[in-house]
Short mmCIF file of N, CA and C in Angstrom, two decimals:
data_model
loop_
_atom_site.label_atom_id
_atom_site.label_comp_id
_atom_site.label_asym_id
_atom_site.label_seq_id
_atom_site.Cartn_x
_atom_site.Cartn_y
_atom_site.Cartn_z
N GLN V 459 -9.44 15.09 -8.02
CA GLN V 459 -8.05 14.62 -7.97
C GLN V 459 -7.92 14.16 -6.67
N VAL V 460 -7.01 13.05 -6.33
CA VAL V 460 -6.39 12.49 -5.25
C VAL V 460 -4.73 12.65 -4.73
N GLN V 461 -4.16 13.29 -4.07
CA GLN V 461 -3.03 13.02 -3.93
C GLN V 461 -2.43 12.21 -2.83
N LEU V 462 -1.80 11.33 -3.02
CA LEU V 462 -1.28 10.31 -2.07
C LEU V 462 -0.04 10.70 -1.59
N VAL V 463 0.37 10.71 -0.30
CA VAL V 463 1.69 11.03 0.35
C VAL V 463 2.40 9.90 1.24
N GLU V 464 3.38 9.41 0.41
CA GLU V 464 3.74 8.06 1.21
C GLU V 464 4.92 8.32 2.19
N SER V 465 5.07 7.66 3.37
CA SER V 465 6.36 7.91 4.04
C SER V 465 6.45 6.36 5.03
N GLY V 466 7.68 6.41 5.29
CA GLY V 466 7.97 5.19 6.23
C GLY V 466 9.14 4.04 5.55
N GLY V 467 9.58 4.23 4.55
CA GLY V 467 10.55 3.36 3.91
C GLY V 467 11.90 3.61 4.52
N GLY V 468 12.83 2.45 4.02
CA GLY V 468 14.06 2.76 4.42
C GLY V 468 15.10 1.15 4.19
N LEU V 469 15.77 1.47 5.23
CA LEU V 469 17.00 0.53 4.63
C LEU V 469 16.81 -0.48 6.24
N VAL V 470 16.43 -1.68 6.52
CA VAL V 470 16.40 -2.75 7.44
C VAL V 470 16.97 -4.01 7.28
N GLN V 471 17.66 -4.58 8.26
CA GLN V 471 18.11 -5.74 8.21
C GLN V 471 17.00 -7.02 8.19
N ALA V 472 17.42 -7.98 7.86
CA ALA V 472 16.28 -9.13 7.45
C ALA V 472 15.76 -9.43 8.73
N GLY V 473 14.30 -9.60 9.10
CA GLY V 473 13.99 -10.06 10.29
C GLY V 473 13.48 -8.86 11.12
N GLY V 474 13.72 -7.73 10.55
CA GLY V 474 13.29 -6.42 11.19
C GLY V 474 11.96 -5.99 10.78
N SER V 475 11.41 -4.80 11.01
CA SER V 475 10.14 -4.22 10.78
C SER V 475 10.40 -2.88 10.15
N LEU V 476 9.25 -2.79 9.43
CA LEU V 476 9.34 -1.17 9.04
C LEU V 476 7.37 -1.07 8.81
N ARG V 477 7.17 0.07 9.20
CA ARG V 477 6.01 0.57 9.02
C ARG V 477 5.53 1.72 7.63
N LEU V 478 5.10 1.56 6.80
CA LEU V 478 4.79 2.31 5.82
C LEU V 478 3.35 3.23 6.05
N SER V 479 3.22 4.41 5.66
CA SER V 479 2.09 5.20 5.76
C SER V 479 1.76 5.87 4.54
N CYS V 480 0.39 6.12 4.19
CA CYS V 480 0.11 6.64 2.87
C CYS V 480 -1.25 7.73 3.41
N ALA V 481 -1.33 8.79 3.20
CA ALA V 481 -2.15 9.71 3.29
C ALA V 481 -2.86 10.52 2.02
N ALA V 482 -4.12 10.14 1.97
CA ALA V 482 -4.92 10.64 1.17
C ALA V 482 -5.52 12.08 1.04
N SER V 483 -5.48 12.91 -0.09
CA SER V 483 -5.97 14.24 0.29
C SER V 483 -6.68 14.73 -1.11
N GLY V 484 -7.75 15.67 -1.02
CA GLY V 484 -8.16 15.92 -2.15
C GLY V 484 -9.93 15.38 -2.25
N LEU V 485 -10.20 15.07 -3.55
CA LEU V 485 -11.82 14.72 -3.63
C LEU V 485 -11.88 13.30 -3.12
N ILE V 486 -12.06 12.70 -1.96
CA ILE V 486 -12.09 11.33 -1.49
C ILE V 486 -13.46 11.00 -1.45
N PHE V 487 -13.51 9.91 -2.65
CA PHE V 487 -15.09 9.31 -2.59
C PHE V 487 -14.98 8.00 -1.77
N ARG V 488 -16.00 7.77 -1.14
CA ARG V 488 -16.39 6.64 -0.41
C ARG V 488 -17.69 5.96 -1.05
N PRO V 489 -17.65 4.64 -0.95
CA PRO V 489 -16.33 3.40 -0.37
C PRO V 489 -15.38 3.56 -1.45
N ASN V 490 -14.02 3.45 -1.13
CA ASN V 490 -12.93 3.33 -1.50
C ASN V 490 -12.04 2.08 -1.05
N THR V 491 -11.04 1.90 -2.08
CA THR V 491 -9.92 0.92 -1.58
C THR V 491 -8.87 1.84 -1.69
N MET V 492 -7.67 1.44 -0.48
CA MET V 492 -6.56 1.92 -0.21
C MET V 492 -5.69 0.54 -0.25
N GLY V 493 -4.41 0.65 -0.89
CA GLY V 493 -3.69 -0.49 -0.68
C GLY V 493 -2.11 -0.06 -1.23
N TRP V 494 -1.34 -1.39 -1.18
CA TRP V 494 0.18 -0.94 -1.63
C TRP V 494 0.31 -2.27 -2.48
N TYR V 495 1.18 -1.81 -3.36
CA TYR V 495 1.56 -2.51 -4.18
C TYR V 495 3.42 -2.20 -4.08
N ARG V 496 4.22 -3.38 -4.87
CA ARG V 496 5.33 -3.24 -4.77
C ARG V 496 5.92 -3.68 -6.22
N GLN V 497 7.08 -3.06 -6.51
CA GLN V 497 8.00 -3.42 -7.82
C GLN V 497 9.16 -3.41 -7.51
N ALA V 498 9.97 -4.75 -7.63
CA ALA V 498 11.34 -5.03 -7.59
C ALA V 498 11.99 -4.88 -9.02
N PRO V 499 13.06 -4.45 -9.14
CA PRO V 499 14.08 -4.28 -10.18
C PRO V 499 13.74 -5.59 -11.41
N GLY V 500 13.36 -5.34 -12.37
CA GLY V 500 13.08 -6.87 -13.23
C GLY V 500 11.77 -7.04 -13.08
N LYS V 501 10.87 -6.99 -12.20
CA LYS V 501 9.80 -7.15 -12.14
C LYS V 501 8.67 -6.34 -12.38
N GLN V 502 7.40 -7.48 -12.45
CA GLN V 502 6.12 -6.44 -12.50
C GLN V 502 5.65 -6.07 -11.41
N ARG V 503 4.83 -4.69 -11.23
CA ARG V 503 4.38 -4.42 -10.01
C ARG V 503 3.32 -5.41 -9.61
N GLU V 504 3.21 -5.74 -8.26
CA GLU V 504 2.45 -6.84 -7.91
C GLU V 504 1.64 -6.36 -6.42
N LEU V 505 0.45 -6.72 -6.16
CA LEU V 505 -0.29 -6.14 -5.22
C LEU V 505 0.29 -6.77 -3.86
N VAL V 506 0.35 -6.04 -2.88
CA VAL V 506 0.92 -6.33 -1.61
C VAL V 506 -0.31 -6.78 -0.60
N ALA V 507 -1.11 -5.80 -0.48
CA ALA V 507 -2.32 -5.80 0.30
C ALA V 507 -3.05 -4.64 0.15
N ALA V 508 -4.32 -4.96 0.37
CA ALA V 508 -5.33 -3.52 0.33
C ALA V 508 -6.53 -4.00 1.11
N ILE V 509 -7.07 -2.71 1.37
CA ILE V 509 -8.11 -2.81 2.36
C ILE V 509 -9.17 -1.68 1.89
N THR V 510 -10.66 -2.05 2.07
CA THR V 510 -11.61 -1.15 1.73
C THR V 510 -11.76 -0.20 2.83
N THR V 511 -12.91 0.59 2.79
CA THR V 511 -13.46 1.56 3.88
C THR V 511 -13.84 0.97 4.83
N GLY V 512 -14.51 -0.47 4.35
CA GLY V 512 -15.50 -1.20 5.50
C GLY V 512 -14.29 -2.14 6.17
N GLY V 513 -13.20 -2.02 5.66
CA GLY V 513 -12.18 -2.99 6.40
C GLY V 513 -12.01 -4.22 5.86
N SER V 514 -12.38 -4.78 4.87
CA SER V 514 -12.11 -5.85 4.40
C SER V 514 -10.86 -5.87 3.87
N THR V 515 -9.98 -6.82 3.95
CA THR V 515 -8.64 -6.90 3.40
C THR V 515 -8.24 -8.17 2.49
N ASN V 516 -7.07 -7.73 1.78
CA ASN V 516 -6.70 -8.98 0.98
C ASN V 516 -5.15 -8.57 1.06
N TYR V 517 -4.52 -9.78 0.87
CA TYR V 517 -3.08 -9.93 1.09
C TYR V 517 -2.23 -10.71 0.04
N ALA V 518 -1.28 -10.31 -0.66
CA ALA V 518 -0.33 -11.42 -1.13
C ALA V 518 0.15 -12.69 -0.45
N ASP V 519 0.02 -13.75 -1.25
CA ASP V 519 0.34 -14.78 -0.29
C ASP V 519 1.66 -14.91 -0.02
N SER V 520 2.45 -14.16 -0.23
CA SER V 520 3.81 -14.07 0.28
C SER V 520 4.21 -13.18 1.29
N VAL V 521 3.00 -12.36 1.94
CA VAL V 521 3.06 -11.59 2.97
C VAL V 521 2.39 -12.06 3.99
N LYS V 522 1.23 -12.92 3.76
CA LYS V 522 0.37 -13.42 4.69
C LYS V 522 1.25 -13.65 5.98
N GLY V 523 0.86 -13.29 7.15
CA GLY V 523 1.11 -13.54 8.50
C GLY V 523 2.42 -12.81 8.94
N ARG V 524 2.58 -12.07 7.83
CA ARG V 524 4.08 -11.02 8.13
C ARG V 524 3.67 -9.76 8.27
N PHE V 525 2.75 -9.32 7.27
CA PHE V 525 2.55 -8.02 6.81
C PHE V 525 0.72 -7.65 7.36
N THR V 526 0.70 -6.44 7.85
CA THR V 526 -0.53 -6.02 8.75
C THR V 526 -1.07 -4.77 8.03
N ILE V 527 -2.20 -4.79 6.84
CA ILE V 527 -2.58 -3.36 6.65
C ILE V 527 -3.88 -2.93 7.45
N SER V 528 -3.87 -1.47 7.65
CA SER V 528 -4.97 -0.99 8.46
C SER V 528 -5.00 0.18 7.77
N ARG V 529 -6.17 0.93 8.12
CA ARG V 529 -6.48 2.25 7.94
C ARG V 529 -7.53 3.00 8.88
N ASP V 530 -7.11 4.50 8.71
CA ASP V 530 -7.88 5.32 9.78
C ASP V 530 -8.57 6.07 8.52
N ASN V 531 -9.62 5.92 8.65
CA ASN V 531 -10.95 6.51 7.41
C ASN V 531 -10.88 7.92 7.84
N ALA V 532 -11.13 8.42 9.15
CA ALA V 532 -11.21 9.85 9.46
C ALA V 532 -10.24 10.63 8.97
N LYS V 533 -8.83 9.93 8.85
CA LYS V 533 -7.45 10.77 8.13
C LYS V 533 -7.20 10.11 6.73
N ASN V 534 -8.26 9.55 6.18
CA ASN V 534 -7.79 9.05 4.98
C ASN V 534 -6.46 8.31 4.79
N THR V 535 -6.10 7.50 5.74
CA THR V 535 -4.63 7.27 5.84
C THR V 535 -4.78 5.68 5.90
N VAL V 536 -3.69 5.01 5.19
CA VAL V 536 -3.53 3.65 5.20
C VAL V 536 -2.08 3.24 5.56
N TYR V 537 -2.05 2.28 6.37
CA TYR V 537 -0.81 1.87 7.03
C TYR V 537 -0.26 0.41 6.55
N LEU V 538 0.95 0.19 6.30
CA LEU V 538 1.30 -1.44 6.45
C LEU V 538 2.41 -1.65 7.46
N GLN V 539 2.15 -2.42 8.27
CA GLN V 539 3.30 -2.68 9.16
C GLN V 539 3.84 -4.14 8.57
N MET V 540 4.94 -3.99 8.40
CA MET V 540 5.95 -5.05 8.03
C MET V 540 6.85 -5.61 8.90
N ASN V 541 6.28 -6.89 9.25
CA ASN V 541 7.16 -7.62 10.12
C ASN V 541 7.72 -8.82 9.52
N SER V 542 9.04 -9.25 10.12
CA SER V 542 9.76 -10.46 9.58
C SER V 542 9.98 -10.30 8.42
N LEU V 543 11.05 -9.11 7.88
CA LEU V 543 11.21 -8.85 6.38
C LEU V 543 12.25 -9.71 6.12
N LYS V 544 11.92 -10.22 4.74
CA LYS V 544 13.13 -11.03 4.09
C LYS V 544 13.59 -9.89 2.72
N SER V 545 14.87 -10.61 2.46
CA SER V 545 15.50 -9.84 1.47
C SER V 545 14.29 -9.76 0.13
N GLU V 546 13.73 -10.83 -0.11
CA GLU V 546 13.27 -10.52 -1.26
C GLU V 546 11.59 -9.44 -1.08
N ASP V 547 11.53 -9.19 -0.35
CA ASP V 547 10.60 -7.88 0.10
C ASP V 547 11.32 -6.48 -0.30
N THR V 548 12.51 -6.66 -0.50
CA THR V 548 12.83 -5.40 -1.33
C THR V 548 12.43 -4.68 -2.55
N ALA V 549 12.14 -3.74 -2.64
CA ALA V 549 11.25 -3.07 -3.92
C ALA V 549 10.82 -1.78 -3.28
N VAL V 550 10.32 -1.17 -4.50
CA VAL V 550 9.68 0.10 -4.25
C VAL V 550 8.44 -0.14 -4.19
N TYR V 551 7.69 0.42 -2.69
CA TYR V 551 6.54 0.38 -2.43
C TYR V 551 5.65 1.62 -2.99
N TYR V 552 4.41 1.42 -3.59
CA TYR V 552 3.52 2.08 -4.03
C TYR V 552 1.94 1.95 -3.42
N CYS V 553 1.73 3.49 -2.87
CA CYS V 553 0.30 3.33 -2.54
C CYS V 553 -0.52 3.47 -3.54
N ASN V 554 -1.80 2.68 -3.33
CA ASN V 554 -2.85 2.98 -4.51
C ASN V 554 -4.13 3.36 -3.72
N PHE V 555 -4.75 3.84 -4.15
CA PHE V 555 -6.24 4.53 -4.00
C PHE V 555 -7.09 4.61 -5.25
N TYR V 556 -8.11 3.97 -5.14
CA TYR V 556 -9.34 3.90 -6.19
C TYR V 556 -10.79 3.57 -5.51
N TYR V 557 -11.62 4.54 -6.59
CA TYR V 557 -12.76 4.28 -6.20
C TYR V 557 -13.70 4.00 -7.47
N ASP V 558 -14.91 3.42 -7.27
CA ASP V 558 -15.79 3.31 -8.49
C ASP V 558 -16.87 4.10 -8.52
N LEU V 559 -17.19 4.93 -9.81
CA LEU V 559 -17.92 5.36 -9.94
C LEU V 559 -18.89 5.34 -10.97
N GLY V 560 -19.91 4.64 -11.00
CA GLY V 560 -20.67 3.97 -11.90
C GLY V 560 -19.77 2.88 -12.74
N LEU V 561 -19.42 3.06 -14.06
CA LEU V 561 -18.79 1.88 -14.39
C LEU V 561 -17.30 2.39 -14.70
N SER V 562 -17.01 3.35 -14.02
CA SER V 562 -15.54 4.05 -14.12
C SER V 562 -15.07 3.92 -12.87
N ARG V 563 -13.55 3.26 -12.90
CA ARG V 563 -12.79 3.06 -11.88
C ARG V 563 -11.69 4.40 -11.93
N ASN V 564 -11.44 4.72 -10.96
CA ASN V 564 -10.71 5.90 -10.64
C ASN V 564 -9.53 5.53 -9.71
N ALA V 565 -8.49 5.50 -10.37
CA ALA V 565 -7.35 4.79 -9.48
C ALA V 565 -5.94 6.12 -9.40
N TYR V 566 -5.13 6.09 -8.33
CA TYR V 566 -4.42 7.08 -7.94
C TYR V 566 -3.33 6.26 -7.68
N TRP V 567 -2.17 6.57 -7.71
CA TRP V 567 -0.80 6.28 -7.02
C TRP V 567 0.25 7.45 -6.44
N GLY V 568 0.82 6.75 -5.61
CA GLY V 568 1.61 7.68 -4.88
C GLY V 568 2.82 7.61 -5.63
N GLN V 569 4.24 8.21 -5.18
CA GLN V 569 5.30 8.35 -5.85
C GLN V 569 6.24 7.09 -5.68
N GLY V 570 5.83 6.61 -4.49
CA GLY V 570 6.71 5.31 -4.07
C GLY V 570 7.70 5.62 -3.09
N THR V 571 8.03 4.44 -2.28
CA THR V 571 9.10 4.43 -1.48
C THR V 571 9.69 3.50 -1.22
N GLN V 572 11.14 3.49 -1.20
CA GLN V 572 12.24 2.32 -1.18
C GLN V 572 12.22 1.79 -0.08
N VAL V 573 11.60 0.23 -0.10
CA VAL V 573 12.12 -0.40 0.92
C VAL V 573 13.33 -1.39 0.79
N THR V 574 14.21 -1.42 1.36
CA THR V 574 15.53 -2.22 1.45
C THR V 574 15.70 -3.24 2.52
N VAL V 575 15.87 -4.51 2.05
CA VAL V 575 15.93 -5.39 3.23
C VAL V 575 17.43 -6.10 2.86
N SER V 576 18.27 -6.01 3.97
CA SER V 576 19.84 -6.57 3.77
C SER V 576 19.71 -8.00 4.42
N SER V 577 20.32 -8.75 3.90
CA SER V 577 20.57 -10.07 4.49
C SER V 577 21.79 -10.27 5.28
#
C-alpha cells in the first residue's frame, strides 16, 4: 500500500503562484510515476502533469509554460509549481502515484487539495 499526503492548496489571485507538494510513503516500487490531476465542478478529472522516477515529464497543454513539476526521489515527494494562475485553474488537485508490476498497474490517489483562483 502507498499513502499520499498532499499540501499547498489555497486561495490565490489571478496571476499569482502556488506550490503543491505530495509525499508518498509505504511500499514504494521503482520505477514509478507521480503526478497531479485536477477536477473542476461538473468536469472530468484531467491530467495536469506527471513525472517519472527518471525525470521524464508530461504536461497538459493548458498548463505548459506556467506549471512545473519536479520530484525528490530520496523523499518520494513530487511538487507542482503553479505560476500565472488563471481562474480556469480552479479545481481540486489530486496527487497520483503508480507503478507497473508485470502486467498490473498499481495506482494510488491522494485525498485532494483545493486550489481556488480569484479573478
